[in-house]
């Protein structure tokens, strides 16, 4: 089985795609990242299912989601944008996620980028390495939709804007 | 390079086949007691996979024979069983030798730090700064490494910390070396995950098939696969999550990936010769049951395989 089965196929909103595209164009044109827009979430994971999973989790959150299938694919984007939250897989074909994170941490623009590791690797040594690289959370696959949603809401409180009123903590 | 251009001699030799720690016990010597080290030779080019205690007799052997005075050591990772022979690796202490190292790390300096650490005070009396050979650490390159006729690519594998497996092409043949790797990890995590919705379960069944494709990609169509086969089925029940495979999972993966010849490697020090021989019998039974043409052997210390 490759990708989600038919019943699980999830529509990706055209509006979301258009917004992503305009962001990417703005980035390509060298315009500064819109500082006051919704928070930016980046996912780097070679699993296409995980990337769709994130589209689904963030569908009704007020965030801008950018997903990449490899470290190499994510590099041009991360060279200009500091996401509000970066979800990073470890075992990827082109580069180990923890090695990549170490490289990012050595760049001034990503020294403090908030990172959450998502991996099937459930070993104390990886958790310790991730901790030493300032990772906020280490999430082991399989994780529930709710876990990731709660994590985003906790780490990005501003992302709740487009939730139904009942889901938003009362203002003031 | 075509097979016609095959350098002579072209072989691999197992100098250390044990995992975790050396086991020089009489009951184990049929298979071998030294930890991970495999030599690959193509004419005058010498490539060494890992520097467990097996690299000590390898070092003694190559300094006392006519042959190359230059080698590249590929480190899968820096756990003790893969580095502990290095302080006693004689060529590194000889002026007329040239030794290069490659392994996990974001750059050459980090590779050097990982290798040098075990020889710092108070752990060892001589530091790597005292090595007399021309020593170098190879900068990671995304297009792969070349060492003489060897073309080397690496991929990360499922083992604690950053750990590489190597896919080595020589004279049109592919040798894959994956000393430490736990197959089918996510399958079992999902089976044990009680609190997921049906929808989340469906998502992760799909992720499992993607991870399976990824783990098979590194070993796909290998002529020779040298792979972690540390645990018996019984041992794996309590040792899941230690970063090593049950040997039957290794056999299954080799069949699924179209491997031609599999060497069961990184034997558990708790497995004596009799147990390892039994594992081979059961591995071959599984291969027959699956109707596969995979050949399976035990990686034994001293065994030479023509490439
Ligand atoms: Zn090992
Ligand atoms: Zn190890």
XYZ file of C-alpha atoms and ligand atoms in Angstrom:
481
model
C 0.000 0.000 0.000
C 1.408 3.361 -1.002
C -0.042 6.574 0.365
C -3.417 6.820 1.979
C -6.092 4.433 0.826
C -9.029 5.851 -1.052
C -11.271 6.413 1.947
C -8.486 8.330 3.603
C -7.698 10.645 0.697
C -8.010 14.142 1.978
C -8.723 17.151 -0.157
C -6.100 19.821 0.124
C -7.843 23.156 -0.004
C -7.140 25.206 -3.099
C -7.128 28.313 -0.954
C -4.356 26.803 1.158
C -2.377 25.848 -1.955
C -2.796 29.346 -3.417
C -1.645 30.901 -0.176
C 1.390 28.610 -0.043
C 2.186 29.471 -3.634
C 1.963 33.213 -3.065
C 4.228 32.856 -0.032
C 6.738 30.903 -2.065
C 6.634 33.468 -4.852
C 7.083 36.283 -2.358
C 10.033 34.397 -0.908
C 11.517 33.795 -4.332
C 11.198 37.476 -5.119
C 13.233 38.257 -2.070
C 10.395 39.897 -0.207
C 10.597 39.627 3.547
C 8.508 36.906 5.129
C 5.209 38.389 6.201
C 5.922 38.920 9.866
C 2.374 39.502 10.983
C 0.676 36.697 9.077
C -0.415 33.403 10.616
C 2.403 31.282 12.098
C 4.462 29.242 9.654
C 4.796 25.500 10.207
C 7.335 23.522 8.205
C 7.326 19.727 7.997
C 10.332 17.826 6.622
C 9.499 14.132 6.266
C 10.046 11.725 3.379
C 6.713 10.023 4.140
C 4.022 11.475 1.878
C 1.403 10.097 4.262
C 2.872 12.119 7.124
C 2.863 15.236 4.977
C -0.835 14.732 4.163
C -1.439 13.961 7.859
C -0.110 17.433 8.689
C -2.292 19.041 6.025
C -5.233 17.373 7.703
C -4.212 18.292 11.251
C -3.753 21.951 10.364
C -6.741 22.240 8.003
C -8.819 24.369 10.351
C -5.962 26.090 12.155
C -4.820 29.559 11.241
C -1.348 28.545 10.145
C 0.679 28.448 6.952
C 1.945 24.925 6.359
C 4.872 24.080 4.091
C 5.849 20.446 3.681
C 9.025 19.045 2.137
C 9.937 15.467 1.218
C 13.649 15.805 1.894
C 16.293 17.943 3.512
C 17.475 19.084 0.074
C 13.968 20.202 -0.887
C 13.558 22.185 2.317
C 16.894 23.987 2.100
C 16.040 26.826 -0.319
C 12.958 27.633 1.756
C 14.730 27.453 5.121
C 17.526 29.605 3.725
C 15.160 32.582 3.742
C 12.371 31.746 6.199
C 12.487 30.993 9.901
C 9.375 28.971 10.614
C 7.484 29.369 13.872
C 7.601 25.596 14.217
C 9.638 22.992 12.357
C 8.609 19.320 12.449
C 11.583 17.184 11.503
C 11.808 13.463 10.740
C 15.105 11.651 11.466
C 15.471 8.773 9.001
C 15.341 10.336 5.555
C 17.066 9.113 2.405
C 19.181 12.174 1.724
C 20.253 13.174 5.214
C 19.738 12.174 8.818
C 17.415 14.712 10.480
C 19.598 15.119 13.570
C 22.683 15.832 11.465
C 20.643 18.344 9.495
C 19.434 19.987 12.695
C 23.001 20.293 13.915
C 23.850 22.104 10.676
C 20.838 24.388 11.099
C 21.780 25.200 14.686
C 25.170 26.381 13.485
C 23.519 29.035 11.354
C 22.575 32.246 13.143
C 19.136 32.349 11.494
C 18.163 28.909 12.841
C 19.991 28.867 16.160
C 16.677 29.127 17.992
C 14.105 27.904 15.467
C 11.528 25.903 17.465
C 11.857 22.250 16.426
C 9.809 19.146 17.146
C 11.267 15.792 16.103
C 8.837 13.193 14.746
C 10.399 9.781 14.276
C 9.763 6.068 14.569
C 13.136 5.863 16.350
C 12.390 5.277 20.015
C 15.860 5.241 21.567
C 17.179 7.198 24.552
C 20.298 8.223 22.603
C 18.281 9.966 19.884
C 16.210 11.765 22.501
C 19.396 12.902 24.248
C 20.903 14.125 20.954
C 17.680 15.953 20.130
C 17.645 17.535 23.577
C 21.209 18.730 23.178
C 20.122 20.422 19.941
C 17.342 22.305 21.717
C 14.421 20.253 20.397
C 11.151 21.175 22.149
C 9.482 17.774 21.868
C 10.429 14.332 20.587
C 7.314 12.632 19.226
C 7.450 8.931 18.445
C 5.501 7.539 15.510
C 2.767 6.415 15.501
C 1.210 9.498 17.069
C -2.428 10.512 17.068
C -3.912 13.428 15.188
C -4.904 14.837 18.549
C -1.339 14.697 19.885
C 0.002 16.815 17.039
C -2.947 19.178 17.139
C -2.516 19.721 20.902
C 1.191 20.230 20.426
C 0.679 22.914 17.784
C -1.916 24.705 19.913
C 0.412 24.609 22.896
C 3.522 25.736 21.038
C 1.751 28.222 18.744
C -1.079 29.742 20.763
C -1.833 32.172 17.890
C -2.717 29.340 15.556
C -6.198 28.952 17.054
C -7.625 31.976 15.216
C -9.680 30.064 12.677
C -10.995 27.467 15.103
C -14.716 27.518 15.818
C -15.426 29.960 18.652
C -16.108 27.159 21.139
C -12.595 25.842 20.580
C -10.891 29.125 21.370
C -10.075 30.075 24.919
C -12.136 33.136 25.808
C -10.273 36.334 25.089
C -9.280 38.609 27.960
C 33.497 -0.036 -14.219
C 32.515 -3.286 -15.879
C 33.210 -6.749 -14.555
C 35.899 -7.057 -17.239
C 37.863 -4.307 -15.473
C 37.693 -6.168 -12.176
C 40.903 -5.518 -10.244
C 42.796 -8.508 -9.006
C 42.529 -9.522 -6.226
C 38.961 -8.503 -5.401
C 37.611 -9.950 -2.193
C 36.175 -9.247 1.223
C 37.369 -10.699 4.494
C 35.636 -10.833 7.857
C 38.028 -9.789 10.659
C 35.357 -9.261 13.310
C 31.757 -10.484 13.213
C 30.589 -10.050 16.797
C 28.326 -7.284 18.116
C 28.279 -5.460 21.457
C 31.524 -6.795 22.946
C 34.313 -9.178 22.080
C 33.669 -12.766 23.111
C 36.900 -14.767 23.040
C 35.249 -17.839 24.533
C 36.016 -21.319 23.325
C 32.337 -21.943 22.698
C 32.231 -18.934 20.308
C 35.412 -19.272 18.283
C 33.881 -21.284 15.446
C 32.042 -18.103 14.492
C 34.562 -15.681 15.984
C 35.012 -13.438 18.986
C 36.228 -10.099 17.554
C 33.835 -7.182 17.070
C 32.857 -5.629 13.754
C 35.471 -5.186 11.049
C 35.275 -6.154 7.376
C 38.026 -5.654 4.793
C 37.205 -5.041 1.137
C 40.071 -5.304 -1.286
C 40.177 -4.425 -4.969
C 43.675 -4.644 -6.351
C 45.705 -2.055 -4.467
C 42.680 -0.359 -2.941
C 41.781 -1.178 0.619
C 38.499 -0.290 2.243
C 37.650 -1.213 5.827
C 34.187 -1.208 7.353
C 34.254 -0.432 11.091
C 37.081 -0.569 13.598
C 36.017 -3.078 16.243
C 38.604 -5.421 17.747
C 38.794 -7.165 14.355
C 40.792 -4.220 12.998
C 43.697 -5.150 15.319
C 44.623 -8.413 13.522
C 43.809 -6.695 10.205
C 46.386 -4.013 11.058
C 49.013 -6.615 11.973
C 48.289 -8.470 8.744
C 48.568 -5.517 6.386
C 51.768 -4.086 7.849
C 53.523 -7.417 7.402
C 52.451 -7.901 3.788
C 53.288 -6.201 0.534
C 50.285 -4.241 -0.478
C 48.677 -0.849 -0.288
C 49.955 1.597 2.309
C 46.715 3.520 2.191
C 43.177 2.776 3.343
C 39.780 4.300 4.027
C 37.894 3.256 7.159
C 34.105 3.634 7.007
C 32.533 3.942 10.438
C 28.862 2.996 10.763
C 28.738 4.828 14.108
C 30.869 5.325 17.202
C 29.545 2.764 19.680
C 32.395 0.941 21.424
C 32.097 -2.322 19.523
C 32.845 -0.392 16.302
C 35.750 1.789 17.457
C 37.533 -0.090 20.224
C 40.173 -1.649 17.946
C 41.444 1.738 16.738
C 43.803 2.496 19.644
C 45.654 -0.701 18.669
C 45.537 -0.258 14.894
C 49.236 -0.340 14.012
C 49.137 1.334 10.537
C 47.895 4.549 12.197
C 51.179 4.661 14.148
C 53.380 4.170 11.047
C 54.810 7.103 9.114
C 54.558 5.393 5.764
C 50.801 4.851 5.986
C 47.917 7.033 4.856
C 44.644 6.466 6.726
C 41.347 8.191 6.005
C 38.159 8.002 8.055
C 34.533 8.611 7.208
C 31.419 8.234 9.346
C 28.433 10.084 10.779
C 29.022 13.761 11.453
C 28.156 17.059 9.851
C 31.763 17.732 8.810
C 35.304 16.339 8.964
C 35.998 17.991 12.345
C 33.045 16.271 13.939
C 34.116 12.890 12.540
C 37.579 13.504 13.976
C 36.165 14.445 17.390
C 34.043 11.288 17.530
C 37.006 9.078 16.668
C 39.514 10.843 18.926
C 37.321 10.927 22.038
C 37.954 7.350 23.172
C 41.737 7.927 23.190
C 41.635 11.060 25.352
C 42.830 10.966 28.970
C 41.933 9.233 31.185
C 40.663 6.540 28.817
C 43.861 5.794 26.914
C 47.549 6.741 27.284
C 48.101 7.785 23.652
C 45.937 10.312 21.828
C 45.204 10.402 18.106
C 47.589 13.389 17.867
C 50.344 10.814 18.388
C 49.365 8.853 15.333
C 52.304 8.971 12.928
C 50.501 8.114 9.711
C 49.105 10.682 7.322
C 45.632 10.793 8.915
C 42.608 12.484 7.382
C 38.878 12.783 7.903
C 36.664 12.849 4.857
C 34.151 15.651 4.427
C 30.590 14.318 3.777
C 29.559 14.579 0.122
C 26.005 14.130 -1.058
C 27.068 12.515 -4.333
C 28.877 9.723 -2.467
C 32.533 8.917 -1.902
C 35.093 7.349 -4.165
C 38.016 5.324 -2.935
C 39.993 3.834 -5.827
C 37.510 1.683 -7.725
C 35.018 1.694 -4.823
C 31.945 3.906 -5.055
C 30.409 4.395 -1.622
C 27.008 5.717 -0.606
C 25.566 5.842 2.866
C 22.095 5.918 4.378
C 20.859 6.338 7.946
C 19.529 3.223 9.625
C 17.368 2.356 12.621
C 19.785 2.207 15.550
C 20.367 4.487 18.563
C 22.095 7.740 17.555
C 23.120 8.626 14.015
C 24.142 5.334 12.373
C 24.997 4.673 8.740
C 24.683 1.681 6.464
C 26.950 1.581 3.381
C 26.185 0.622 -0.187
C 29.487 -0.095 -1.904
C 29.836 -0.701 -5.628
C 32.931 -2.405 -6.987
C 33.469 -3.868 -10.443
C 29.755 -3.912 -11.182
C 28.918 -5.701 -7.928
C 27.150 -4.245 -4.914
C 28.151 -5.026 -1.342
C 25.927 -3.582 1.367
C 27.240 -3.329 4.909
C 24.692 -2.634 7.654
C 26.180 -3.781 10.939
C 23.537 -2.377 13.311
C 19.925 -1.918 12.282
C 16.542 -2.802 13.742
C 14.081 -3.826 11.032
C 10.303 -3.460 11.255
C 10.333 -1.152 14.229
C 7.243 0.896 13.400
C 5.134 -2.230 12.689
C 5.547 -3.317 16.276
C 5.104 0.188 17.671
C 1.764 0.386 15.884
C 0.749 -3.062 17.121
C 1.447 -1.874 20.681
C -0.272 1.507 20.285
C -3.560 1.049 22.080
C -4.945 4.560 22.032
C -5.071 5.405 18.318
C -8.298 5.987 16.398
C -9.110 3.733 13.425
C -8.312 6.647 11.168
C -4.878 7.197 12.741
C -4.249 3.439 12.500
C -4.975 3.550 8.768
C -2.595 6.485 8.376
C 0.230 4.666 10.113
C -0.327 1.441 8.197
C 0.422 3.557 5.169
C 3.484 5.098 6.870
C 4.724 1.565 7.652
C 4.662 0.604 3.983
C 6.573 3.767 3.117
C 9.175 3.098 5.829
C 9.467 -0.484 4.580
C 10.221 0.742 1.062
C 12.812 3.130 2.494
C 14.565 0.479 4.607
C 14.645 -1.950 1.681
C 16.008 0.722 -0.685
C 19.428 0.684 0.984
C 19.849 -3.082 0.534
C 17.877 -3.491 -2.717
C 19.350 -6.029 -5.199
C 22.637 -6.296 -3.292
C 24.951 -9.045 -4.523
C 26.214 -9.375 -0.968
C 24.454 -8.070 2.133
C 26.283 -8.104 5.465
C 23.609 -7.347 8.028
C 22.817 -7.243 11.730
C 21.207 -10.548 12.759
C 21.885 -10.275 16.461
C 18.852 -11.772 18.128
C 17.032 -15.057 18.122
C 13.234 -14.780 18.102
C 13.196 -15.557 21.810
C 15.786 -12.879 22.659
C 14.048 -10.272 20.524
C 10.922 -10.479 22.646
C 12.774 -8.779 25.495
C 15.284 -6.831 23.401
C 13.018 -4.983 21.019
C 14.118 -1.360 21.042
C 17.806 -2.130 21.579
C 18.592 -1.265 17.973
C 19.264 -4.729 16.520
C 17.283 -7.087 14.349
C 15.843 -10.495 14.962
C 17.694 -12.585 12.343
C 14.406 -13.756 10.786
C 13.449 -10.127 10.088
C 16.832 -9.716 8.408
C 16.212 -12.783 6.233
C 12.722 -11.530 5.350
C 14.061 -8.126 4.361
C 16.844 -9.656 2.269
C 14.257 -11.760 0.401
C 11.937 -8.778 -0.092
C 14.818 -6.637 -1.363
C 16.038 -9.204 -3.899
C 19.423 -9.733 -2.227
C 21.521 -12.547 -3.718
C 23.736 -13.543 -0.776
C 23.172 -12.640 2.871
C 25.767 -12.880 5.646
C 24.268 -12.965 9.142
C 26.473 -10.534 11.069
C 26.946 -8.732 14.420
C 26.344 -11.928 16.381
C 25.217 -11.571 19.959
C 27.952 -12.452 22.488
C 25.304 -14.540 24.225
C 24.992 -16.769 21.152
C 27.599 -19.520 21.062
C 28.530 -21.476 17.927
C 25.717 -23.958 18.401
C 23.056 -21.239 18.629
C 24.379 -19.375 15.577
C 24.441 -22.624 13.559
C 20.833 -23.276 14.593
C 19.906 -19.770 13.487
C 21.373 -20.521 10.062
C 19.303 -23.715 9.779
C 16.131 -21.826 10.675
C 17.053 -18.958 8.335
C 17.444 -21.392 5.445
C 14.147 -23.052 6.347
C 12.416 -19.671 6.139
C 14.047 -18.991 2.755
C 12.835 -22.376 1.450
C 9.369 -21.768 2.879
C 9.196 -18.458 1.038
C 10.407 -20.076 -2.196
C 13.290 -17.638 -2.459
C 16.647 -18.119 -4.174
C 18.427 -16.067 -1.481
C 21.641 -17.698 -0.271
C 22.343 -17.285 3.430
C 25.578 -17.827 5.332
C 27.071 -17.023 8.704
C 29.671 -14.246 8.724
C 32.611 -16.076 10.300
C 35.863 -14.520 11.407
C 38.581 -15.213 8.837
C 36.163 -16.049 6.018
C 37.267 -14.686 2.632
C 34.672 -14.121 -0.082
C 35.696 -13.483 -3.680
C 33.917 -10.513 -5.225
Zn 27.336 -2.718 17.081
Zn 25.635 0.397 18.025
